[in-house]
Tab-separated table of C-alpha atoms and ligand atoms in Angstrom:
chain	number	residue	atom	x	y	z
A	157	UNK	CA	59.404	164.305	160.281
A	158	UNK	CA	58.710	164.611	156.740
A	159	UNK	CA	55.652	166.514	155.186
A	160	UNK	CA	53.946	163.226	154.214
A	161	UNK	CA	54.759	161.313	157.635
A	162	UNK	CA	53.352	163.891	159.394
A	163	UNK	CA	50.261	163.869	156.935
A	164	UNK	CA	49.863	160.239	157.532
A	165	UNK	CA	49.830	160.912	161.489
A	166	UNK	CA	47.522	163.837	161.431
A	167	UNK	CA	44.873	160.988	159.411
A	168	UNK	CA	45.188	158.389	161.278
A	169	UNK	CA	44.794	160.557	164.285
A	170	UNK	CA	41.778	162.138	163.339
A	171	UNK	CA	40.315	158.698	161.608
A	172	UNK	CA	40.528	156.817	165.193
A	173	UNK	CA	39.299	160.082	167.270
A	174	UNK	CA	35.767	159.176	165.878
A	175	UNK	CA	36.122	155.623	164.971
A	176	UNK	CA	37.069	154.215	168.209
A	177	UNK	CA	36.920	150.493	167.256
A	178	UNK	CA	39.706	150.716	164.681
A	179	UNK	CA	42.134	151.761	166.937
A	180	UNK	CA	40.839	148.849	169.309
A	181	UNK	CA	41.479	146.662	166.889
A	182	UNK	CA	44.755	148.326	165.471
A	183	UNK	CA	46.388	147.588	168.859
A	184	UNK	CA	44.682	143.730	169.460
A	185	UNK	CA	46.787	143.281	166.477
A	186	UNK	CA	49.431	144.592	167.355
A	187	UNK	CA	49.590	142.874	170.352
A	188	UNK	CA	49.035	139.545	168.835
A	189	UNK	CA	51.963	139.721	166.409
A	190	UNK	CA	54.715	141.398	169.160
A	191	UNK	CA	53.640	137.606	171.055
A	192	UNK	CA	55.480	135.999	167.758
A	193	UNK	CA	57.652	138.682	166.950
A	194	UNK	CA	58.601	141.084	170.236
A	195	UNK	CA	60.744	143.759	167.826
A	196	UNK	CA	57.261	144.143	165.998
A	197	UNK	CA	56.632	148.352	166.867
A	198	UNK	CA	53.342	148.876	164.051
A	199	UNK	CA	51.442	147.859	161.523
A	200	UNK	CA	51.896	148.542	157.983
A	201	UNK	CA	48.968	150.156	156.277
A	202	UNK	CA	47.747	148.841	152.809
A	203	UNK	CA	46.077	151.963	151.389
A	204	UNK	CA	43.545	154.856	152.771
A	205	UNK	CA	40.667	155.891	151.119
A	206	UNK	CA	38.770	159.412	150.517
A	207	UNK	CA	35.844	160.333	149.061
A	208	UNK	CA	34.504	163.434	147.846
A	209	UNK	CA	32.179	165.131	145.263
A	210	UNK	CA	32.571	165.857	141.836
A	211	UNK	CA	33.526	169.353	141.215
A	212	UNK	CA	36.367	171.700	139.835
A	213	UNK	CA	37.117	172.990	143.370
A	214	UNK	CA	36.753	169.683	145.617
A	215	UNK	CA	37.346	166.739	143.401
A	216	UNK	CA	39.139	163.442	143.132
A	217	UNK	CA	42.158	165.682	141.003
A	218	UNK	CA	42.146	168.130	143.913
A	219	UNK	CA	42.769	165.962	146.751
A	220	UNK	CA	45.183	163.856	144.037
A	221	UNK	CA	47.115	166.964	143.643
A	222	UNK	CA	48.056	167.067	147.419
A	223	UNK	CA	49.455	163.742	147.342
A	224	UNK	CA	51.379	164.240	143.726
A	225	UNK	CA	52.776	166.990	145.870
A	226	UNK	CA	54.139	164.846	148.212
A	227	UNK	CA	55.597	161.952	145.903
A	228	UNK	CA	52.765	160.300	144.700
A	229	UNK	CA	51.962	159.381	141.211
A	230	UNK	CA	48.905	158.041	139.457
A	231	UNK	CA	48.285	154.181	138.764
A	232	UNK	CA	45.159	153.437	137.547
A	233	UNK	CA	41.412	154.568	137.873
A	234	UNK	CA	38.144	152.544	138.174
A	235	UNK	CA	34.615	153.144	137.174
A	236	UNK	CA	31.332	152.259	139.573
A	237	UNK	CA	28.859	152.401	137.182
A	238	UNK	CA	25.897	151.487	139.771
A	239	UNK	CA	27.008	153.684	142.665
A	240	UNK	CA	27.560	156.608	139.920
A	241	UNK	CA	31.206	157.597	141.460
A	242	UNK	CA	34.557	157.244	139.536
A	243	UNK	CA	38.176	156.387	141.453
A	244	UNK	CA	41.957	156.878	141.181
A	245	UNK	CA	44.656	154.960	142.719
A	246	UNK	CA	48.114	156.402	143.850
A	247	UNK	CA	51.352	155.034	144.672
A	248	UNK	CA	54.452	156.402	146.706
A	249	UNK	CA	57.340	156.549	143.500
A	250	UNK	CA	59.776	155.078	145.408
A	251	UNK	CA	58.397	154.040	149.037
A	252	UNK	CA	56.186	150.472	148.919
A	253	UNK	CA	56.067	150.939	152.470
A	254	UNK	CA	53.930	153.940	152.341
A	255	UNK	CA	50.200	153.340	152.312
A	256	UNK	CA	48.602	153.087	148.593
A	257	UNK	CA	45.728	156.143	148.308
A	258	UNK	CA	42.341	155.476	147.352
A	259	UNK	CA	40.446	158.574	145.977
A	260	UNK	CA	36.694	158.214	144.814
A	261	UNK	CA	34.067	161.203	143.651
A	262	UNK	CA	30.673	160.949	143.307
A	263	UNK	CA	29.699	161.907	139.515
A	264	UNK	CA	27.453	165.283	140.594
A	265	UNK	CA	25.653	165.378	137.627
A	266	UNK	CA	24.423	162.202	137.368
A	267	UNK	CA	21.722	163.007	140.713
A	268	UNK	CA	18.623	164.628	141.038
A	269	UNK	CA	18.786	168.451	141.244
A	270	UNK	CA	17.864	168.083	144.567
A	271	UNK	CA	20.937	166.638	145.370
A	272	UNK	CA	23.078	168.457	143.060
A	273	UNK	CA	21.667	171.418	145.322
A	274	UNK	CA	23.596	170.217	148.249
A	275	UNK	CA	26.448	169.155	146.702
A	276	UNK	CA	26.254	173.047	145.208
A	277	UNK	CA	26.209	174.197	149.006
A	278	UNK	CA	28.757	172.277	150.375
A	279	UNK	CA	31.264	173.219	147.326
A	280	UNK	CA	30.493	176.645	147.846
A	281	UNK	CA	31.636	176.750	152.053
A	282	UNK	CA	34.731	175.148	151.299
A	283	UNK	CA	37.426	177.881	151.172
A	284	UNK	CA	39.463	177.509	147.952
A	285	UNK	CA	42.242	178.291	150.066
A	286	UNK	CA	42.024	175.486	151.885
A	287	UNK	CA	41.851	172.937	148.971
A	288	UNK	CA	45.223	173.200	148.224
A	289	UNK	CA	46.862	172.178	151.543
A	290	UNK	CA	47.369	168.537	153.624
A	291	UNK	CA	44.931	169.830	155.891
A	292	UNK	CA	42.437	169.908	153.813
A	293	UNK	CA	42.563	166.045	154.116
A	294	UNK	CA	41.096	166.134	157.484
A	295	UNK	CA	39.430	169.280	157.499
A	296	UNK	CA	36.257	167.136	158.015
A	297	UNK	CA	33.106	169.849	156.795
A	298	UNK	CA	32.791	173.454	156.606
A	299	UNK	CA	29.085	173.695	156.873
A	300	UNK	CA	26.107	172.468	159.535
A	301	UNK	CA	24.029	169.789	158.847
A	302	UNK	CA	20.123	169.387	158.593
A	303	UNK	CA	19.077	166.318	159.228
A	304	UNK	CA	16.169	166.509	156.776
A	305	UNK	CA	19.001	166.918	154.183
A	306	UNK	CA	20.779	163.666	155.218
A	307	UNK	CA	17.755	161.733	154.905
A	308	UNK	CA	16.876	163.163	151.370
A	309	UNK	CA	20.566	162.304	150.346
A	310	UNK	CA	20.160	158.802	151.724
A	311	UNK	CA	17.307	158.416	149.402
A	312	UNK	CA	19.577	158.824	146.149
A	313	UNK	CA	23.240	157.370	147.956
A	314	UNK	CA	24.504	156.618	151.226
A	315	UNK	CA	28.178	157.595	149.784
A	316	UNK	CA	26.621	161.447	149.474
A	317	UNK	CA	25.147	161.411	152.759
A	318	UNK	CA	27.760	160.426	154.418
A	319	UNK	CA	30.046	162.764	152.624
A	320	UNK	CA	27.823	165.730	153.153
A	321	UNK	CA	28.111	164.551	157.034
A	322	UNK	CA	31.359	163.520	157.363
A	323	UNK	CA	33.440	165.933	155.022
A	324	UNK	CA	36.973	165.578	154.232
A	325	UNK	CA	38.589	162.827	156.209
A	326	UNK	CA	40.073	159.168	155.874
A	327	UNK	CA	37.054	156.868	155.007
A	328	UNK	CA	39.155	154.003	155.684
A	329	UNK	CA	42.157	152.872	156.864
A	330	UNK	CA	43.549	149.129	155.448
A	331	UNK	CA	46.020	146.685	157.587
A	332	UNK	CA	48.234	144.891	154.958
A	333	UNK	CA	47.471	141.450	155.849
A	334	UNK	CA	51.260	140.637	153.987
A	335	UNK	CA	53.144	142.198	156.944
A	336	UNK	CA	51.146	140.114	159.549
A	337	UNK	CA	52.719	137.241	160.778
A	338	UNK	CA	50.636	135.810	163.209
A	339	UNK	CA	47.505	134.927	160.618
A	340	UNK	CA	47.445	132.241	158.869
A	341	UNK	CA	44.735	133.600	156.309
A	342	UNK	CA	42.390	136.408	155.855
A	343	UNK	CA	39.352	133.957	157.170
A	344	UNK	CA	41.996	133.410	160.284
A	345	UNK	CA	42.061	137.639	160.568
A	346	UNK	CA	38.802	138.103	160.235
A	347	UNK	CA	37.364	135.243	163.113
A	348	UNK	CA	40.119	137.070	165.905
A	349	UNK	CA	38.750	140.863	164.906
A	350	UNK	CA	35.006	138.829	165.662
A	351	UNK	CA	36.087	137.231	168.721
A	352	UNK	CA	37.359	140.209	170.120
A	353	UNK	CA	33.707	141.367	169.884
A	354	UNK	CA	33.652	143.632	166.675
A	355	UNK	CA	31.263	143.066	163.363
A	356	UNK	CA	32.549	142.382	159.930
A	357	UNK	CA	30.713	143.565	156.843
A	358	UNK	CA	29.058	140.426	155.191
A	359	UNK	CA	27.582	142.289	151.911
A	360	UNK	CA	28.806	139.758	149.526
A	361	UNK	CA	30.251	137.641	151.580
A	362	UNK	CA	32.744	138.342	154.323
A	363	UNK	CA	35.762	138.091	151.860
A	364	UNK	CA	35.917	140.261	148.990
A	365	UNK	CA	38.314	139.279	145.765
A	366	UNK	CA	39.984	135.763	145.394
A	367	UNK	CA	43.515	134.790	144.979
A	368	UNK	CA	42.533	134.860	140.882
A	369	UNK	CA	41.940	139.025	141.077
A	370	UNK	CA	45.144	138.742	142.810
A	371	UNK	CA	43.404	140.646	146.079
A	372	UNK	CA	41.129	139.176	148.945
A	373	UNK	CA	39.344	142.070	151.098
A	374	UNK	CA	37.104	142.392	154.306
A	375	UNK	CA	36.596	145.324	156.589
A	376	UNK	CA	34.120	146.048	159.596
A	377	UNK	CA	30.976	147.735	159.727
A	378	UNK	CA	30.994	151.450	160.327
A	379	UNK	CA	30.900	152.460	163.758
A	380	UNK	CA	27.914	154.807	164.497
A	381	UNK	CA	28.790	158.079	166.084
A	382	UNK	CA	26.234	161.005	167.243
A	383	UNK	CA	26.419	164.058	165.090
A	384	UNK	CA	25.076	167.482	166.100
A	385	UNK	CA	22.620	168.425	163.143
A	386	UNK	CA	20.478	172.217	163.019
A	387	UNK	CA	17.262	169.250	164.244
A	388	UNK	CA	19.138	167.570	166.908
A	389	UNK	CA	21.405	164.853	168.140
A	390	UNK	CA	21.257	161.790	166.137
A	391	UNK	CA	23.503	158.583	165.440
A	392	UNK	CA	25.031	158.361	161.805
A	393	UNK	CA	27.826	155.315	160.673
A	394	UNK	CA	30.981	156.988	160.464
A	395	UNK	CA	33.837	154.617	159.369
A	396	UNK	CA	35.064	151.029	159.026
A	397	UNK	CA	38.322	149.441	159.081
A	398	UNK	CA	39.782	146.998	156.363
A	399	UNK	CA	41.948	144.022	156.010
A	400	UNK	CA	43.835	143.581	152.429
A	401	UNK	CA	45.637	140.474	151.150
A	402	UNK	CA	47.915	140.942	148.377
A	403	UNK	CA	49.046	137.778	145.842
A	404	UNK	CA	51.843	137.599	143.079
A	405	UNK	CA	50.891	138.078	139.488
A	406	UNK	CA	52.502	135.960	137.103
A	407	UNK	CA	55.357	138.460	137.222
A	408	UNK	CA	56.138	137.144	140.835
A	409	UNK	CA	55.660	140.735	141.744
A	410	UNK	CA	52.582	141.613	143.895
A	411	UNK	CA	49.300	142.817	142.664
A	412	UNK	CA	49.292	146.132	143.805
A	413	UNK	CA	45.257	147.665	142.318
A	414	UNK	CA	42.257	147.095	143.387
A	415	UNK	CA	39.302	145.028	142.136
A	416	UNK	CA	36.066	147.172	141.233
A	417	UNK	CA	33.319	144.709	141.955
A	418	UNK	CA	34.965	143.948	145.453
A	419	UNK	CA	35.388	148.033	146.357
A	420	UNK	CA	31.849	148.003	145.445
A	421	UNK	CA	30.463	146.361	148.090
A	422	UNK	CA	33.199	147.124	150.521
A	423	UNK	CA	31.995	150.705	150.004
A	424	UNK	CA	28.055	149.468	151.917
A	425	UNK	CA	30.157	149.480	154.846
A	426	UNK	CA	28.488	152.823	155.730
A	427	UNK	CA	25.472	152.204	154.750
A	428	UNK	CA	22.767	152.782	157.518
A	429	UNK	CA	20.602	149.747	157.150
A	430	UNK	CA	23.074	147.045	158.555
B	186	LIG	NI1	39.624	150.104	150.637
């Protein structure tokens, strides 16, 4: 198993350990498209996503570097001017099969001192050593949690909070909806992951995109998961599943970016007031 397979299984392992639902609804799908096509053995993953803070040691060109390592190279890069955070996109050089990677970082210096303070703390327990190496990926955090803190963070952006919970980790996995074949459309996707009792994030409508940005998205509402803070037990939204549906550019060849505005409100999946 190469370096970056066994990267991509390490993620995906630790993404469904806490977020239950996506692997629910990882193998409904599954089982749905081996009824028209019995060879079918997986699903092909769109793109994952990370987040992380702006800094020298833990930034978007830190975790980028991992995946340059591993034959990865730089596309294109998108501003959320709103949100205050700033994103990359990376492709595989040579491998279309191999997920796309999303990378976003919260601009630091653009929050209150307050929160700068945290982000301060939580750069400094993160061992450089660490940084440079695929675990890092899913090292998930190096520090305990105050509750209090969350809240404050919460205050200023639910994308710092839940970084400063979650840590380093997959923030999303995304089906391809291109390599499905039993779905007719991405409306068609989204009513089967409803009926099978899970909820879809609606913030701007369920789909995200059109066929004119050349990319329709939808993904599910965070799960919420119970995190041990220094105050207690209490029940944070972890992570959500998406769906992504690719269509040709006038090229004939398949739009292969994303679409700021949609990412935007894809990223209130984890937001706590749903
Ligand atoms: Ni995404």
């Amino acid at each position: 198993m190469s370096e970056l397979t066994r990267t991509w299984d390490l993620l995906w392992k630790d993404y469904t350990s806490f977020n239950p639902h996506a692997k629910l609804i990882h193998d409904e799908i599954l089982v749905n498209e081996k009824a028209v096509d019995p060879s079918r053995a997986m699903l092909v993953n769109d793109h994952v996503a990370f987040r992380t803070f702006k800094s020298p040691k833990i930034g978007l060109d830190v975790l980028a570097q991992i995946f340059l390592s591993m034959g990865y190279e730089y596309k294109k890069d998108y501003h959320f001017e709103q949100k205050k955070l700033y994103a990359k996109h990376f492709e595989h050089f040579q491998d279309p099969e191999m997920p796309k990677v999303f990378i976003s970082e919260l601009l630091t210096e653009e929050f209150s001192p307050e929160v700068q303070k945290v982000i301060e703390f939580v750069n400094d327990q993160v061992p450089l050593e660490l940084t440079t190496c695929p675990d890092f990926l899913w090292s998930g955090r190096s520090w305990d949690v105050s509750y209090k803190t969350y809240q404050t963070l919460l205050q200023e952006s639910e994308y710092a909070a839940w970084m400063y919970v979650f840590g380093f980790r997959p923030n999303h996995f995304t089906i391809s909806f291109n390599d499905l074949k039993s779905f007719k459309d991405l409306k068609d996707l989204n009513d089967f992951v409803r009926s099978k009792g899970h909820s879809l994030n609606s913030s701007g409508g369920e789909i995200k995109g059109s066929p004119e940005e050349h990319l329709e998205q939808s993904s599910t509402l965070a799960g919420k998961v119970e995190v041990d803070f220094k105050e207690g037990r209490f029940e944070v939204p972890a992570c959500y599943y998406e769906f992504a549906k690719r269509y040709p550019q006038k090229d004939g060849k398949l739009y292969t970016g994303f679409v700021a505005q949609s990412a935007d409100k894809i990223f209130e999946s984890t937001d706590v007031k749903h």
